[in-house]
Amino acid sequence: MNEAGKQFNIRDYLREYLFPHFLCPGCGHGIALRALLWAIDELDIDKDRLAFVSGIGCSGRLGAYIDANTFHVTHGRPLAFATGLKLARPDLEVIVITGDGDCLAIGGNHLIHACRRNLNITCMMLNNEVYGMTGGQVSPTTSSERYTTTTPYGNHEPVFDACALAEAAGAGMVGREITLQTPGLKDVLRQGLAHEGFSFIEVMSDCTEVFGRKNDLGSSAEMVLTQKASVRPDFLEDAVDQPFRPHQIKTGVLAKNDRPEYAESWRRHIEAMKRERGHA
Amino acid sequence: MPDSAPTKTVNLPGNHACALGAIAAGCRFYAGYPITPSSEVAERMSVELPRVDGVFIQMEDEVASMGAILGASMGGMKVMTATSGPGFSLKQENIGYAAGAEIPCVIVNVMRGGPSTGLPTRPAQADVMQARWGTHGDHPIVVITPDSVPEIYAQTIRAFNLSEQLRVPVVMLYDEALGHLIEQVSLSGSGDIEIANRKWAADPKPEFQPYASGDDLIPEMVRPGDGFRTHTTGLTHAENGFPTQDPELVDQYMRRILDKLEIHNALIESFEAIDTEDADYLVVAFGITARAARRAIKQAREQGVRVGMFRPITLWPFPVAAFESIVGGKHGVLIAEMNAGQLITEIERYRPAGCRVDGLNRIDGETITPRQILNSLRELADNE
């Protein structure tokens, strides 16, 4: 239920005339989209004020299904586009939907500087460990030893920890969740949307069709359960068994700070200049 | 400051004149990345924009600065970025997005020697073809080449007007020598400048088609927050804004974005013709080279060779009709350009039968001198 007391109905936020959608059966991206729209509904954000910016890949195609102002831009560049849009229009709620390839490989430079600037944008990165749309090539988050169409002998590259990167670069809020925990994911996204600053949220999605199948990871449901087993909820942070389960992925809100928001500090800076020089 | 200022005359380098022209045109957002010899454009914008409640941001790279201006443009602002060769290469991806999604923006390319890092502090005119064909696929683009500091100021204003009216990326193309040349410029008072704005869509209805157009082939723009909630994409799209692969709709879209420049050619075309009517020979030159040509044609006439000059101000689309009407009956054309021969290929396409076409090309990081042009003209006349 949202703040106006209305039950969340995802259809209120979708361009249903574009259905059927293009996602493969078992893809986790649709669940992530649902969680995002649910969080937006709870915060009761006016659809006309919503602006979604997405890049290229499966994640990039989600924006088109949302009944809002949607921008499907070039590969890796949604954060750059969103930076201009948000600075030009601080009244808009700007949300970036991106993927592990879009955000961490071709768009990696934009991510670290978006985190550093701390402009009030929410960035949802869908991590499915693979370039799905181009047919299943290795990505910066593909687990080691996994087979992809460009790692036919298994992946030998180390995995990127996007949340650690975002935190180190100064993002105002950093969070992670798996799609199985949809209400938890919604809560993390809601906190990200409400945070005054740059919020980076990694969603552990799954790609059954071109990644799971190639690695014998089973059906989508089995993949999601495997994810669940490898996740360590944040409330277990100090539990005694930690040394014995060192590889578990942390979820929930992983970092938060109150660094000044970029546009706000720019405006204050300029106003001070004008007062000093008598321009105001 | 410039908004309410009366006309005043100042001494300015070309890059500052470009920045002030942008502010006068209504530019309120600039994103850029430092690169020689264009950085003074960014520096001046960083001073001016806060004074007019605009936004300046130095982005992490050239790609990001091009992306950021497109975001701000879709937010409703007039936008600009400036760069030089290597940065111009990086901006091409999002220039294509601007051409395809029809997002108004002005890109300044202060040309230096290439390829690659080349000659960062030396002038060149070697981005003629990159300005036209730098991004992939068939696409519309307008390229303007001023030849003086006052013209940089005036043409920057015009670049914004064209970009906003036609929903097309417009490139301001000039070289290092002009960027750093200091000349006297009359900065127009606010009432003296002709400003054109984009067409905004009003009255959001469910059946609204963001990429449908009337006979002018230019769709109205949609301001986020006005209730339209439309989709913008770099994928080939139908009139409803959503991706399509339907051959008929793809063809319709492609022809519209290309034809829109053709039907508005009267607005876009600009050139200067000097002493062309009685001339036997023509020099074709643009930018800094046209300044040398001006002197050379005078000297040639003193020596009894009747020469005129054709100077494209709009370089792309090339002013074909104007050139063809002037070149008719001429015995020979000399194309002087600071590259290995780029504009000459365009001139050769429109050369009348029996008209000799020579190229004068300088690729050593120096400007072409009047004497070089004069010598080439004599050679053209002697060997004709």
XYZ file of C-alpha atoms in Angstrom:
664
model
C 0.000 0.000 0.000
C 1.356 3.452 -0.846
C 1.239 6.615 1.198
C -2.073 7.592 -0.370
C -3.487 4.319 0.927
C -3.816 2.715 -2.516
C -2.830 -0.894 -3.238
C 0.131 -1.232 -5.636
C -0.968 -2.308 -9.079
C 1.934 -2.709 -11.512
C -0.391 -2.110 -14.467
C -0.700 1.535 -13.411
C 2.958 1.947 -14.377
C 3.253 -0.091 -17.553
C 2.746 0.601 -21.227
C 0.730 -2.551 -21.646
C 0.131 -1.833 -25.319
C 3.749 -2.853 -25.931
C 3.162 -6.352 -24.543
C 4.122 -9.129 -24.958
C 7.483 -7.995 -23.609
C 10.755 -9.236 -25.022
C 12.261 -10.853 -21.903
C 13.053 -14.592 -22.025
C 11.117 -16.979 -19.778
C 12.873 -17.189 -16.411
C 14.683 -13.851 -16.707
C 15.037 -12.019 -13.402
C 14.810 -8.541 -14.913
C 11.004 -8.429 -14.815
C 11.031 -9.066 -11.062
C 13.531 -6.254 -10.584
C 11.316 -3.925 -12.614
C 8.365 -4.874 -10.460
C 10.304 -4.131 -7.271
C 11.393 -0.753 -8.660
C 7.861 0.268 -9.629
C 6.590 -0.973 -6.282
C 9.110 1.259 -4.469
C 8.079 4.203 -6.654
C 4.440 3.530 -5.873
C 5.127 3.466 -2.135
C 6.829 6.838 -2.405
C 3.869 8.077 -4.456
C 6.032 9.742 -7.128
C 4.070 11.444 -9.915
C 4.583 9.565 -13.208
C 5.028 12.814 -15.135
C 8.014 13.630 -12.953
C 9.623 10.215 -13.454
C 12.480 9.991 -15.947
C 14.091 6.633 -16.704
C 17.391 6.536 -18.530
C 18.730 3.194 -19.713
C 21.619 1.998 -21.839
C 22.071 -0.950 -24.159
C 21.468 -4.615 -23.442
C 18.569 -6.521 -21.909
C 18.481 -4.078 -18.968
C 18.301 -1.157 -21.392
C 15.065 -2.393 -22.917
C 13.101 -2.293 -19.647
C 12.565 1.473 -19.751
C 10.310 1.306 -22.799
C 7.705 -0.653 -20.830
C 7.350 2.032 -18.154
C 4.616 4.652 -18.537
C 6.884 7.628 -17.799
C 9.478 9.833 -19.528
C 11.829 7.167 -20.868
C 15.188 7.569 -22.580
C 16.961 4.624 -24.163
C 20.436 5.975 -24.874
C 23.824 4.715 -26.110
C 25.767 1.777 -24.666
C 27.308 2.573 -21.288
C 26.208 6.196 -21.288
C 22.943 6.341 -19.331
C 24.705 7.873 -16.291
C 26.257 10.605 -18.455
C 22.893 11.390 -20.076
C 21.152 11.264 -16.674
C 23.710 13.696 -15.222
C 22.797 16.293 -17.849
C 19.080 15.635 -17.496
C 19.106 15.910 -13.702
C 21.215 19.091 -13.715
C 18.905 20.673 -16.282
C 15.780 19.459 -14.505
C 16.236 19.053 -10.752
C 12.438 18.683 -10.498
C 12.566 15.270 -12.203
C 13.124 11.990 -10.364
C 15.881 10.532 -12.524
C 16.393 6.769 -12.419
C 19.007 4.858 -14.373
C 18.460 1.228 -15.332
C 21.655 -0.444 -16.452
C 23.354 -3.836 -16.624
C 26.689 -5.311 -15.589
C 28.195 -4.820 -19.040
C 26.622 -1.415 -19.634
C 27.555 -0.063 -16.205
C 30.835 -1.766 -15.294
C 32.567 -2.412 -18.624
C 31.828 0.202 -21.283
C 30.283 2.604 -18.741
C 32.679 2.029 -15.833
C 34.246 5.470 -15.990
C 30.847 7.150 -15.783
C 29.885 5.037 -12.760
C 32.897 5.991 -10.652
C 32.434 9.691 -11.403
C 28.678 9.557 -10.812
C 29.455 8.059 -7.386
C 32.086 10.723 -6.722
C 29.819 13.640 -7.711
C 26.882 12.333 -5.686
C 24.174 13.871 -7.878
C 20.680 12.837 -6.766
C 20.135 9.941 -9.190
C 19.125 6.359 -8.421
C 21.021 3.755 -10.421
C 19.675 0.201 -10.553
C 22.237 -2.184 -12.031
C 20.885 -5.553 -13.090
C 23.674 -8.080 -12.706
C 23.053 -11.304 -14.595
C 26.763 -12.087 -15.083
C 26.523 -12.030 -18.837
C 25.938 -10.040 -22.055
C 22.561 -11.600 -22.711
C 21.302 -9.599 -25.662
C 24.388 -10.235 -27.802
C 24.241 -13.964 -27.163
C 25.955 -14.718 -23.859
C 29.486 -13.305 -23.773
C 31.625 -12.934 -20.639
C 31.051 -9.787 -18.554
C 33.007 -8.091 -15.723
C 30.823 -9.919 -13.193
C 30.885 -13.423 -14.707
C 31.954 -15.855 -11.964
C 35.257 -17.631 -12.402
C 35.271 -20.914 -14.318
C 31.916 -20.113 -15.937
C 31.445 -20.920 -19.589
C 30.210 -18.224 -21.921
C 30.332 -17.882 -25.704
C 33.651 -16.025 -25.379
C 35.074 -18.119 -22.539
C 34.718 -21.558 -24.127
C 37.412 -22.931 -21.750
C 36.009 -21.244 -18.657
C 36.382 -17.679 -17.364
C 39.783 -16.898 -15.868
C 39.175 -13.208 -15.059
C 38.433 -11.984 -11.538
C 34.935 -10.691 -10.762
C 34.139 -7.019 -10.256
C 32.493 -6.171 -6.913
C 30.342 -3.270 -8.096
C 29.092 -2.317 -4.623
C 32.619 -2.112 -3.190
C 33.565 0.051 -6.153
C 30.569 2.359 -5.697
C 31.199 2.716 -1.980
C 34.886 3.468 -2.472
C 34.054 6.076 -5.113
C 31.769 7.847 -2.662
C 28.196 6.939 -3.631
C 25.697 8.351 -1.145
C 23.993 4.997 -0.780
C 24.938 1.486 -1.868
C 22.721 -1.572 -1.725
C 22.327 -5.061 -3.130
C 19.549 -7.646 -3.198
C 18.515 -10.798 -5.026
C 15.281 -10.993 -7.002
C 13.937 -13.813 -4.802
C 13.667 -11.341 -1.926
C 11.358 -9.040 -3.857
C 9.980 -7.109 -0.856
C 13.531 -6.689 0.467
C 14.677 -5.502 -2.958
C 11.774 -3.043 -3.041
C 12.858 -1.690 0.360
C 16.463 -1.203 -0.740
C 15.298 0.560 -3.920
C 12.919 2.698 -1.890
C 15.756 3.790 0.364
C 17.811 4.562 -2.702
C 15.054 6.672 -4.249
C 14.529 8.545 -0.994
C 18.231 9.215 -0.450
C 19.418 12.730 -1.360
C 22.473 11.798 -3.354
C 23.694 9.132 -5.741
C 22.283 5.692 -4.927
C 23.730 2.572 -6.466
C 21.712 -0.619 -6.169
C 22.908 -3.901 -7.580
C 20.218 -6.468 -8.297
C 21.438 -10.056 -8.553
C 19.349 -11.090 -11.534
C 19.576 -14.355 -13.463
C 19.895 -15.260 -17.106
C 18.535 -18.745 -17.626
C 18.571 -18.813 -21.408
C 22.101 -17.946 -22.480
C 24.056 -18.253 -19.210
C 22.365 -20.749 -16.907
C 21.858 -23.334 -19.601
C 25.456 -23.164 -20.772
C 26.662 -23.750 -17.195
C 24.174 -26.441 -16.151
C 22.710 -24.156 -13.477
C 19.233 -25.584 -13.909
C 15.944 -23.810 -14.321
C 15.356 -20.221 -13.321
C 13.891 -21.340 -10.010
C 16.968 -23.455 -9.307
C 19.268 -20.577 -10.208
C 17.450 -18.251 -7.846
C 17.625 -20.798 -5.025
C 21.355 -21.188 -5.594
C 21.626 -17.415 -5.324
C 19.708 -17.501 -2.085
C 22.107 -20.053 -0.657
C 25.093 -17.903 -1.496
C 23.706 -14.729 0.013
C 24.444 -13.532 3.491
C 21.739 -11.142 4.742
C 23.138 -8.012 6.379
C 21.605 -8.804 9.762
C 24.012 -11.743 10.036
C 26.978 -9.382 9.781
C 28.560 -10.313 13.163
C 27.355 -13.872 13.477
C 29.986 -16.341 14.666
C 29.887 -18.556 11.601
C 31.322 -15.827 9.367
C 34.834 -17.244 9.139
C 33.426 -20.523 7.919
C 31.345 -18.982 5.112
C 33.713 -16.442 3.632
C 32.374 -16.372 0.080
C 28.867 -15.244 0.793
C 27.536 -12.126 -0.882
C 26.278 -9.359 1.374
C 22.837 -7.916 0.693
C 20.700 -5.070 1.999
C 21.903 -1.498 2.411
C 25.675 -1.854 2.387
C 26.791 1.745 2.752
C 25.304 5.169 3.350
C 26.861 8.570 3.853
C 25.652 12.155 4.040
C 28.104 13.777 1.653
C 26.668 16.944 0.052
C 24.443 16.337 -2.964
C 26.067 17.702 -6.146
C 23.349 19.975 -7.552
C 22.561 21.389 -4.135
C 26.190 22.246 -3.402
C 26.592 23.743 -6.916
C 23.582 26.000 -6.348
C 24.839 27.108 -2.946
C 28.275 27.761 -4.408
C 26.861 29.935 -7.193
C 24.517 31.851 -4.908
C 27.437 32.671 -2.618
C 29.417 33.896 -5.656
C 26.529 36.118 -6.719
C 26.101 37.607 -3.265
C 29.807 38.325 -3.061
C 29.902 40.036 -6.434
C 26.558 41.745 -6.194
C 24.999 39.805 -9.078
C 21.969 38.653 -7.126
C 24.969 39.877 -18.003
C 24.819 39.675 -21.818
C 21.037 39.315 -21.665
C 20.404 42.977 -21.023
C 23.676 44.420 -22.311
C 23.688 46.989 -25.100
C 25.879 46.412 -28.148
C 29.535 46.793 -27.255
C 32.791 46.248 -29.063
C 35.536 44.177 -27.495
C 38.730 42.387 -28.455
C 38.340 38.634 -28.114
C 40.021 35.394 -29.138
C 37.859 33.174 -31.343
C 37.200 30.646 -28.601
C 35.828 33.336 -26.275
C 33.668 34.747 -29.073
C 32.220 31.272 -29.503
C 31.350 31.063 -25.795
C 29.747 34.518 -25.786
C 27.812 33.722 -28.955
C 26.459 30.615 -27.253
C 25.341 32.583 -24.187
C 23.716 35.204 -26.433
C 21.899 32.436 -28.316
C 20.427 31.171 -25.061
C 22.779 28.293 -24.282
C 22.353 27.429 -20.619
C 24.169 24.110 -20.332
C 27.729 23.241 -21.191
C 29.534 19.976 -20.538
C 33.074 19.468 -21.734
C 36.461 17.908 -21.276
C 39.776 19.802 -21.529
C 41.522 19.564 -24.880
C 43.901 21.842 -26.753
C 43.164 24.055 -28.658
C 39.511 24.339 -27.582
C 39.783 24.622 -23.793
C 39.185 28.387 -23.717
C 35.609 27.766 -24.855
C 35.003 25.701 -21.707
C 36.892 28.156 -19.511
C 34.805 31.092 -20.700
C 31.566 29.105 -20.366
C 32.502 28.228 -16.776
C 32.709 31.964 -16.060
C 29.572 33.018 -17.945
C 27.026 30.271 -17.287
C 26.644 30.712 -13.504
C 25.933 34.421 -14.093
C 22.893 33.587 -16.231
C 21.657 30.715 -14.022
C 23.029 28.156 -16.413
C 24.957 24.987 -15.628
C 28.596 24.253 -16.408
C 30.081 20.830 -15.759
C 33.435 19.325 -16.633
C 32.749 15.647 -17.226
C 35.040 12.644 -16.842
C 35.625 12.273 -20.588
C 34.516 13.436 -24.043
C 31.919 10.701 -24.355
C 30.299 11.705 -21.073
C 30.260 15.403 -21.931
C 28.460 14.637 -25.190
C 26.017 12.388 -23.299
C 25.396 15.014 -20.632
C 24.512 17.758 -23.116
C 21.978 15.459 -24.782
C 20.358 14.750 -21.401
C 20.179 18.463 -20.636
C 18.799 19.200 -24.104
C 16.018 16.662 -23.614
C 15.379 18.382 -20.282
C 14.667 21.558 -22.251
C 17.918 23.533 -22.256
C 20.001 24.846 -25.149
C 23.315 23.020 -24.925
C 26.877 23.037 -26.226
C 30.182 21.202 -25.927
C 33.581 21.998 -27.453
C 36.526 19.813 -28.372
C 39.276 19.112 -30.890
C 40.159 16.144 -33.142
C 40.761 13.306 -30.657
C 37.781 14.415 -28.575
C 35.654 14.871 -31.681
C 36.340 11.209 -32.514
C 35.057 10.169 -29.078
C 31.937 12.291 -29.325
C 30.845 10.677 -32.579
C 28.807 7.909 -30.912
C 26.501 10.352 -29.153
C 26.473 12.734 -32.132
C 24.846 9.825 -33.944
C 22.337 9.486 -31.118
C 21.532 13.204 -31.420
C 21.069 12.852 -35.185
C 18.863 9.760 -34.843
C 16.761 10.823 -31.871
C 16.749 14.419 -33.190
C 18.155 16.163 -30.125
C 19.268 19.787 -30.631
C 22.915 20.417 -29.668
C 25.941 22.413 -30.811
C 29.381 20.776 -30.999
C 32.448 22.962 -31.470
C 35.490 21.342 -33.083
C 38.591 23.544 -32.986
C 40.685 21.628 -35.493
C 44.310 20.647 -34.874
C 46.678 18.440 -36.835
C 45.942 14.698 -36.913
C 45.786 11.743 -37.115
C 45.704 10.642 -33.462
C 47.272 13.071 -30.969
C 48.904 14.740 -33.965
C 49.743 18.422 -33.529
C 47.797 19.634 -30.489
C 48.846 23.279 -30.784
C 48.953 23.613 -34.585
C 46.069 24.409 -36.941
C 44.608 22.058 -39.550
C 41.442 21.676 -41.595
C 41.553 17.914 -41.758
C 38.202 17.124 -40.107
C 36.088 18.101 -43.137
C 35.033 14.512 -43.755
C 34.871 13.494 -40.089
C 32.491 16.372 -39.408
C 30.229 15.022 -42.136
C 30.681 11.286 -41.769
C 32.251 10.784 -38.329
C 29.380 8.833 -36.866
C 28.096 5.638 -38.448
C 25.080 5.226 -40.663
C 23.259 7.671 -42.920
C 22.512 10.704 -40.812
C 21.702 14.408 -41.030
C 24.219 16.951 -39.732
C 24.957 20.631 -40.288
C 28.537 21.945 -40.263
C 29.421 25.644 -40.174
C 32.894 27.092 -40.856
C 33.448 30.740 -39.882
C 36.553 32.597 -41.070
C 36.898 35.385 -38.493
C 36.307 36.052 -34.818
C 33.196 38.199 -35.427
C 31.875 35.455 -37.662
C 32.518 32.839 -34.968
C 30.314 34.920 -32.678
C 27.522 35.404 -35.212
C 27.613 31.876 -36.592
C 27.558 30.300 -33.130
C 24.246 32.082 -32.554
C 23.065 30.817 -35.924
C 24.246 27.287 -35.113
C 21.942 27.257 -32.090
C 19.045 28.598 -34.122
C 19.457 25.925 -36.794
C 19.888 23.139 -34.270
C 16.801 24.135 -32.293
C 14.631 24.672 -35.381
C 15.695 21.547 -37.261
C 16.350 19.194 -34.321
C 19.754 18.343 -35.727
C 23.301 18.398 -34.303
C 25.213 21.420 -35.615
C 29.029 21.441 -35.697
C 31.011 24.674 -35.473
C 34.194 23.816 -37.352
C 37.172 26.136 -37.176
C 40.894 25.691 -36.624
C 43.426 26.473 -33.903
C 44.547 29.675 -35.648
C 41.016 31.151 -35.555
C 40.387 29.830 -32.050
C 43.332 31.790 -30.720
C 43.212 34.768 -33.080
C 42.189 38.015 -31.348
C 39.933 40.374 -33.305
C 37.402 43.059 -32.619
C 33.856 41.803 -32.143
C 30.607 43.701 -31.728
C 28.620 41.842 -29.107
C 24.990 42.357 -30.004
C 22.555 43.899 -27.597
C 19.750 41.626 -26.499
C 17.218 43.178 -28.869
C 19.432 42.822 -31.949
C 19.837 39.076 -31.950
C 17.510 36.837 -33.842
C 16.797 33.838 -31.653
C 14.975 30.727 -32.818
C 13.550 28.180 -30.423
C 12.468 24.587 -30.754
C 8.800 23.830 -31.273
C 7.282 22.533 -28.051
C 4.352 20.175 -28.086
C 1.393 21.314 -26.025
C -1.778 19.514 -25.043
C -0.810 15.919 -24.178
C -3.329 13.450 -25.569
C -3.099 9.653 -25.407
C -2.809 9.408 -29.195
C 0.111 11.875 -29.318
C 2.889 10.695 -31.658
C 6.232 12.217 -30.634
C 7.932 11.529 -33.963
C 5.091 12.475 -36.277
C 5.580 15.675 -38.236
C 3.775 17.998 -40.581
C 5.039 19.093 -43.991
C 8.100 20.653 -42.376
C 9.251 17.129 -41.390
C 10.237 18.350 -37.910
C 8.378 16.756 -35.005
C 7.491 18.927 -32.021
C 9.590 18.359 -28.935
C 8.246 17.050 -25.680
C 9.253 18.504 -22.329
C 9.462 15.914 -19.531
C 6.940 16.795 -16.856
C 4.392 18.203 -19.311
C 2.355 15.019 -19.236
C 3.374 13.341 -22.484
C 5.469 10.505 -21.019
C 7.053 9.549 -24.336
C 9.933 7.270 -25.272
C 13.209 8.400 -26.845
C 15.562 5.829 -28.363
C 18.583 5.487 -30.599
C 16.929 2.469 -32.168
C 15.153 3.113 -35.436
C 11.697 4.142 -34.325
C 8.182 4.656 -35.620
C 6.198 7.864 -35.199
C 5.084 6.650 -31.763
C 8.731 6.724 -30.633
C 9.063 2.963 -30.121
C 11.555 0.743 -31.955
C 10.503 -0.767 -35.258
C 12.008 -2.997 -37.942
C 9.037 -2.727 -40.264
C 10.720 -1.884 -43.595
C 8.047 0.629 -44.520
C 8.322 2.495 -41.203
C 12.120 2.290 -41.223
C 12.190 3.805 -44.708
C 9.740 6.522 -43.680
C 11.873 7.460 -40.657
C 15.179 7.428 -42.538
C 13.858 9.538 -45.383
C 12.255 12.051 -43.065
C 15.407 12.717 -40.991
C 17.476 13.065 -44.176
C 14.918 15.013 -46.197
C 14.277 17.537 -43.446
C 17.633 19.182 -44.199
C 16.931 19.192 -47.912
C 13.576 20.931 -47.630
C 15.018 23.531 -45.248
C 18.074 24.170 -47.385
C 17.273 27.866 -47.802
C 17.624 28.254 -44.042
C 20.802 26.202 -43.826
C 22.753 27.261 -46.915
C 25.275 30.071 -46.489
C 28.330 31.106 -48.474
C 30.335 34.102 -49.574
C 31.171 34.850 -53.219
C 33.815 37.494 -53.986
C 34.508 38.814 -57.484
C 33.118 35.668 -59.050
C 31.013 37.169 -61.834
C 33.722 38.183 -64.309
C 36.230 35.652 -63.029
C 37.857 33.002 -65.221
C 39.083 31.109 -62.199
C 37.736 30.343 -58.750
C 39.438 29.716 -55.455
C 37.398 27.607 -53.073
C 38.502 28.030 -49.480
C 36.967 28.149 -46.016
C 37.998 29.181 -42.524
C 41.478 30.577 -41.984
C 42.517 29.651 -45.546
C 39.817 31.921 -47.009
C 41.607 34.878 -45.406
C 44.756 34.095 -47.362
C 42.684 33.549 -50.507
C 41.107 36.994 -50.179
C 44.536 38.561 -50.539
C 45.681 36.152 -53.238
C 42.750 36.872 -55.575
C 43.454 40.594 -55.299
C 47.122 40.035 -56.167
C 46.178 37.732 -59.036
C 43.899 40.379 -60.516
C 46.718 42.928 -60.237
C 48.749 40.512 -62.349
C 45.960 40.210 -64.890
C 44.463 36.842 -63.880
C 40.758 37.245 -63.208
C 40.032 35.210 -60.068
C 37.106 35.071 -57.652
C 36.513 33.200 -54.434
C 33.752 30.880 -53.337
C 33.704 30.407 -49.567
C 31.239 27.910 -48.110
C 30.127 29.107 -44.660
C 27.805 26.141 -44.336
C 30.215 23.372 -45.230
C 27.692 20.522 -44.881
C 25.268 20.147 -46.487
C 27.577 21.660 -49.127
C 25.918 24.681 -50.822
C 25.640 22.807 -54.116
C 23.132 25.036 -55.921
C 25.073 28.209 -55.128
C 28.366 26.631 -56.140
C 27.011 25.243 -59.397
C 25.564 28.593 -60.408
C 28.901 30.302 -59.751
C 31.276 27.699 -61.188
C 29.482 27.560 -64.555
C 31.736 28.841 -67.362
C 34.880 29.008 -65.237
C 38.104 27.663 -66.729
C 39.503 26.296 -63.515
C 39.001 25.919 -59.779
C 41.663 25.852 -57.083
C 40.717 24.283 -53.766
C 43.023 25.447 -50.998
C 42.702 23.474 -47.763
C 44.907 22.479 -44.838
C 44.511 18.765 -45.388
C 45.572 16.188 -47.951
C 42.527 16.833 -50.155
C 39.106 16.408 -48.558
C 36.822 19.181 -49.831
C 38.241 18.696 -53.320
C 36.349 15.413 -53.667
C 33.080 17.306 -53.180
C 34.085 20.015 -55.679
C 35.024 17.404 -58.281
C 31.476 16.048 -58.117
C 30.079 19.390 -59.321
C 32.804 20.451 -61.730
C 31.451 21.443 -65.146
C 32.912 19.655 -68.188
C 36.179 21.210 -69.272
C 36.827 22.915 -65.970
C 40.195 22.039 -64.466
C 40.302 21.334 -60.729
C 43.557 21.744 -58.780
C 44.214 21.231 -55.084
C 46.561 23.223 -52.879
C 47.150 21.205 -49.755
C 49.225 21.991 -46.735
C 49.657 19.286 -44.081
C 52.661 20.535 -42.098
C 50.822 22.289 -39.270
C 51.170 25.729 -40.864
C 48.514 27.914 -42.461
C 48.388 28.369 -46.226
C 49.898 31.725 -47.284
C 48.535 34.151 -49.918
C 51.746 33.606 -51.917
C 51.132 29.854 -52.099
C 47.616 30.410 -53.352
C 48.844 32.994 -55.864
C 51.495 30.594 -57.176
C 48.966 27.790 -57.512
C 46.576 30.107 -59.318
C 49.286 31.113 -61.801
C 50.062 27.460 -62.380
C 46.367 26.736 -62.935
C 46.096 29.615 -65.415
C 49.328 28.729 -67.239
C 48.536 25.048 -67.654
C 44.877 25.316 -68.444
